[in-house]
Amino acid sequence: MAADGTLVAGVPASASTGRANGLQRFARRRSTIAFLMTLPLIALIGGLVVYPAGYAMWLSTLNRRMTANIGLGNFELLLENDTFRAVIWQSCIFAVGAVVLKALIGFWLAHMLHHIPAKGQRKWRGMLLVPWVIPPALSTLGWWWMFDPSYSSINWLLSIFAVPAVPWLGEPWWARLSVIMVNVWYGSPFFMIMYLAALKSVPDQLYEAAAIDGATGWQGLRYVTLPMMQNIISITVLFSLIVTFANYDIVRVLTNGGPRDLTQVFASYAFQVGILSGNLPRGAAVSLFMFPVLAVFAFFILRGINRRNKEQM
Amino acid sequence: MAVKGMTRRGALRAGAGVVAAGALGAPMVHAQGTGGSLRVAFWDHWVPTGNDAMRALVKDWSEKNRVDVTLDFINTTGNQLQLAGAAQAQSKSGHDIISLAPWDVGTYANVLEPVDDVINRLIAKYGPINQVAEYLAKRDGAWRGVPAVSGTQNKPACVRFDLMQEHAGLDVRAMWPASGEAGPGADQWTWDTFLTAAEKCHKAGYSFGLPLGAFSDAVDWVGALFLSYGASMMDEKGKVTVRGNQKLRTVIEYAVRLSKALPNDVWAWDDASNNRALISGRSALVFNPPSAWAVAKRDQPQVAEKCWTIPMPAGPEGRFLAYLPWTSGIWNFGRNKTAAKALLEFLSERSSAEALTSKTSGYDIPPFASMSDFKIWETEGPPTGTVYNYPLKPHHKAKPSIAFAPAPGEFAAQMYVQALNTKVIARVAQGGDTVDQALGWLERELNTIVRGG
């Protein structure tokens, strides 16, 4: 085996001409092999990510009939529209509210689990992951039954304690809260499992050293745990923020964007405008609206992670 | 490692084996057709027997015409059928015939085959076609689809006659009997009478089950209400007609008053909520096809036997009936358009329409007024004749309607899907806007739709 890791043995004598040697050298180059091996992945990303994204961008520049290019006209129209401006605001409330709650609950659950003895931990971990493994459209349907405007089982339980019925899906703020609650219920286990993995990777010696220095539990959390988990927290928050901004099924099943479009988020509104109303270009513009914002956000978070990694090396 | 070479003879042998295996495993074709093949996607019917009726008709036709037909039933849960239509129109491949939701005919008009020849023959045979079906399926003077029987529905009032009699003093069976004429008091069946009855039933704990969310049941009944007050938001040329529109203001004020006599959660109701309100015995009236009654017949027979279908109330500008049609379209990239047209024409024949309607307990509404006399609507029960007034009959003195007509289809589709009529009511009744503020919002929304083209 050569120093670069490529096989050199068994070269047939017939391939010893200059041209063949050149081709063989090219084929044996580490970069060529690496490229060939990643080609399936590149093709996959090209076909399933780059092409659809490019097509959506192109679509968003067309008029409704898709017969003329109107540049950023769809975005201009959207920004002038009351409903769409409300959708931006609601999507931010939904995504930021849900991600913050998921992060806090996930962090708390991870700590609880981390301190359970290993023997019983697996059982609890499995149970807490259940919401995350059920398809969200299905679990949201279960929630919808519990929030049903007329026959809510939660309201029935509340009535036992003489608590008046809550209009879970009928009043705007209750409806928004319901949508966030279901998203938090579904997404917290993901944070929990990521944070648990991060917690397990923090060396015990750091806590021992902190304890010798007289650090309190809070100080241990503030100066040992959080800095050690910083990268995982950043990645998880970024990933979840992107996924939550793109969430569709929970709103669609639970409220269909109502009442009065006040729970509508980018994805559900894009579907309404693009597919149901037959205005594909404007639907594409709605779905692409957050792309630049999230891209900038992702750039800074990932740069921060890279910097921290370099500092630690 | 030595590689064994393959001879030409060996390759031929292997190829023959593959061909033989393929032939043995090929699916059997059922019509030994010389008329080609067809791939059809029809709407998956709510009524369980609806698909069987369609399957039997298509089988009969395919055998007679020696055309192999692959029949798929795609449901509308999660908008699967609409998504299939959108994908096929974009990729220009898929089925030959596809069921199209009301506004999709206009959306995909440029990739749908004109079917004027079929429609003209049907009109010559059965008389005028439903004007809403024409409004939806005709683009630039050409029919782009054949109005379907399967799945097409009216949404008249399904009334608990006992509760209406007891709490509102209205004998709806006497007003609208199961015969070809209106009874005493039918001319008083107006939106004003309706409001009084709604308030009385609400007080008695049997509120009318009228959704006011963004689903089609809500948009449809509110659309008929608006039209019966002559209130339109956009004219047929696409001009927004909100500013200074007194009729629009009047109907919004009426709807806000009516909403106070409805359950307080109607803003979140979907298309099943009103059915449940009737079936559970909590509601004295819903606007719906007979599906709510049919489910009650199965699950709550004591409720079903007290239901009676009557026309929608009349307003200052007449009586309108909410109508929601399906249309069968033929893609212009389809492979067998001649056979596709022949099949759709066959399915629109009176005998086929009656077979479909009868098998669905009267649910399906044919697009021809001359077909509003099928026996099933007289005999279905209990009580017998409960759906007699489900199809639009001449003595109802009503017109079929769809919300936002006569606005140009491409705009009306967006207004319909965005449920602008129920939202403008909700902004006042639930959101606390003044009527002026709500109308201002409505005008801005409509202008955005128009500007987008």
XYZ file of C-alpha atoms in Angstrom, chain B residues 182-384:
203
model
C -94.352 24.617 -1.392
C -96.657 24.492 1.619
C -98.113 27.248 3.803
C -95.468 29.547 5.255
C -92.812 28.603 2.696
C -92.839 32.158 1.336
C -92.013 33.356 4.858
C -88.856 31.221 4.969
C -86.514 34.200 4.861
C -83.255 35.069 6.604
C -85.238 37.250 9.029
C -87.433 34.289 10.019
C -84.263 32.231 10.207
C -82.629 34.692 12.627
C -85.656 34.675 14.924
C -85.735 30.870 14.889
C -81.960 30.727 15.527
C -82.303 32.976 18.573
C -85.204 30.940 19.986
C -83.436 27.624 19.489
C -80.222 29.079 20.958
C -82.127 30.135 24.027
C -83.584 26.635 24.306
C -80.099 25.081 24.125
C -80.331 23.802 20.549
C -78.260 26.389 18.684
C -78.086 26.124 14.923
C -74.832 24.429 13.918
C -73.438 26.968 11.476
C -69.648 26.948 11.134
C -67.870 30.290 10.653
C -64.286 29.136 10.163
C -62.288 28.711 6.961
C -63.603 25.326 5.799
C -65.887 24.904 2.809
C -69.125 24.283 4.738
C -68.696 27.693 6.367
C -67.704 29.522 3.181
C -70.561 27.933 1.226
C -73.496 28.811 3.461
C -72.155 32.321 4.059
C -71.676 32.645 0.285
C -75.352 31.832 -0.301
C -76.350 34.282 2.443
C -74.303 37.076 0.842
C -75.793 36.424 -2.588
C -79.340 36.458 -1.237
C -78.625 39.998 0.018
C -77.045 40.889 -3.327
C -73.741 41.476 -1.559
C -70.735 40.836 -3.735
C -67.134 41.888 -3.139
C -65.942 41.785 -6.725
C -67.738 42.044 -10.039
C -67.322 39.774 -13.032
C -64.613 42.038 -14.463
C -62.475 41.726 -11.343
C -63.281 45.172 -9.965
C -63.353 45.319 -6.170
C -66.798 46.511 -5.069
C -66.373 46.923 -1.335
C -66.259 50.709 -0.932
C -69.691 52.218 -0.324
C -71.358 48.835 -0.782
C -74.475 49.117 1.387
C -75.609 45.562 0.630
C -72.307 44.196 1.870
C -72.564 46.241 5.033
C -76.154 45.054 5.633
C -75.323 41.377 5.253
C -72.273 41.659 7.521
C -74.380 43.318 10.193
C -76.972 40.562 9.787
C -74.333 37.812 10.053
C -72.831 39.401 13.160
C -76.296 39.391 14.789
C -76.802 35.781 13.761
C -73.399 34.739 15.110
C -74.502 35.765 18.592
C -77.169 33.042 18.447
C -74.636 30.353 17.549
C -72.308 28.276 19.747
C -69.329 30.448 20.754
C -66.800 28.074 19.181
C -68.131 28.149 15.594
C -65.036 30.135 14.552
C -62.997 26.950 14.972
C -65.453 24.482 13.469
C -64.396 22.311 10.577
C -66.566 20.488 8.049
C -67.324 17.701 10.521
C -68.257 19.894 13.485
C -71.705 20.795 12.152
C -72.399 17.130 11.396
C -71.494 16.220 14.955
C -73.696 18.998 16.318
C -76.706 17.552 14.508
C -75.930 13.900 15.154
C -75.353 14.444 18.877
C -78.797 16.039 19.157
C -77.359 19.401 20.233
C -78.396 21.341 17.175
C -81.740 22.136 15.557
C -80.362 22.967 12.095
C -77.261 22.581 9.914
C -76.525 23.402 6.285
C -75.200 20.171 4.852
C -75.664 17.397 2.296
C -77.513 14.335 3.650
C -74.278 12.816 4.983
C -74.973 14.137 8.495
C -78.451 12.611 8.394
C -77.024 9.330 6.969
C -74.535 9.004 9.818
C -77.285 9.813 12.319
C -79.398 7.087 10.691
C -76.610 4.621 11.466
C -75.474 5.901 14.872
C -78.387 7.898 16.320
C -81.568 6.679 14.579
C -83.772 8.590 17.032
C -82.160 11.817 15.726
C -82.269 10.826 12.048
C -85.973 10.094 12.073
C -86.658 13.695 13.149
C -84.606 15.326 10.391
C -86.090 17.060 7.363
C -84.277 18.754 4.504
C -85.554 22.124 3.331
C -84.177 24.863 1.050
C -82.007 27.680 2.370
C -83.891 30.841 3.428
C -84.516 33.663 0.971
C -83.128 37.196 1.201
C -84.025 40.525 -0.412
C -82.424 39.404 -3.692
C -83.852 35.893 -3.771
C -83.125 32.403 -2.567
C -79.756 30.787 -3.215
C -78.630 27.237 -2.587
C -75.004 26.472 -1.751
C -73.711 24.094 -4.419
C -70.304 22.432 -4.486
C -69.571 20.568 -7.703
C -66.779 18.256 -8.749
C -65.594 18.283 -12.331
C -63.887 15.539 -14.311
C -61.041 16.899 -16.387
C -59.035 15.276 -19.178
C -55.365 16.276 -19.242
C -54.313 17.517 -22.661
C -51.167 15.414 -22.274
C -53.312 12.295 -21.768
C -52.801 9.393 -24.139
C -56.350 8.416 -24.985
C -58.514 11.527 -25.067
C -61.207 10.037 -27.305
C -61.863 7.177 -24.910
C -61.683 9.577 -21.966
C -64.390 11.780 -23.453
C -66.552 8.754 -24.215
C -66.268 7.519 -20.637
C -67.182 10.907 -19.146
C -70.142 11.228 -21.492
C -71.337 7.789 -20.461
C -71.049 8.666 -16.779
C -73.154 11.794 -17.357
C -76.032 9.893 -18.975
C -79.249 9.899 -16.982
C -79.091 6.145 -16.309
C -75.504 6.400 -14.980
C -76.313 9.476 -12.907
C -79.340 7.772 -11.376
C -77.280 4.670 -10.580
C -74.631 6.788 -8.825
C -77.154 8.905 -6.929
C -79.236 5.925 -5.856
C -76.236 4.003 -4.568
C -75.157 6.992 -2.490
C -78.571 7.354 -0.832
C -79.219 10.482 -2.873
C -75.978 12.285 -1.949
C -74.738 12.896 -5.509
C -76.331 15.764 -7.431
C -76.324 15.637 -11.253
C -75.564 18.920 -13.053
C -78.824 18.926 -15.035
C -82.053 20.342 -13.585
C -83.930 17.716 -15.581
C -82.387 15.077 -13.328
C -83.768 16.432 -10.059
C -86.595 13.861 -10.056
C -84.789 10.633 -9.231
C -86.906 8.200 -7.202
C -84.309 7.882 -4.445
C -85.034 11.388 -3.130
C -88.718 10.469 -2.655
C -88.181 7.104 -1.049
C -85.146 7.641 1.184
C -85.876 7.710 4.896
C -86.743 7.570 7.733
C -88.739 9.691 7.711
C -89.681 8.936 4.119
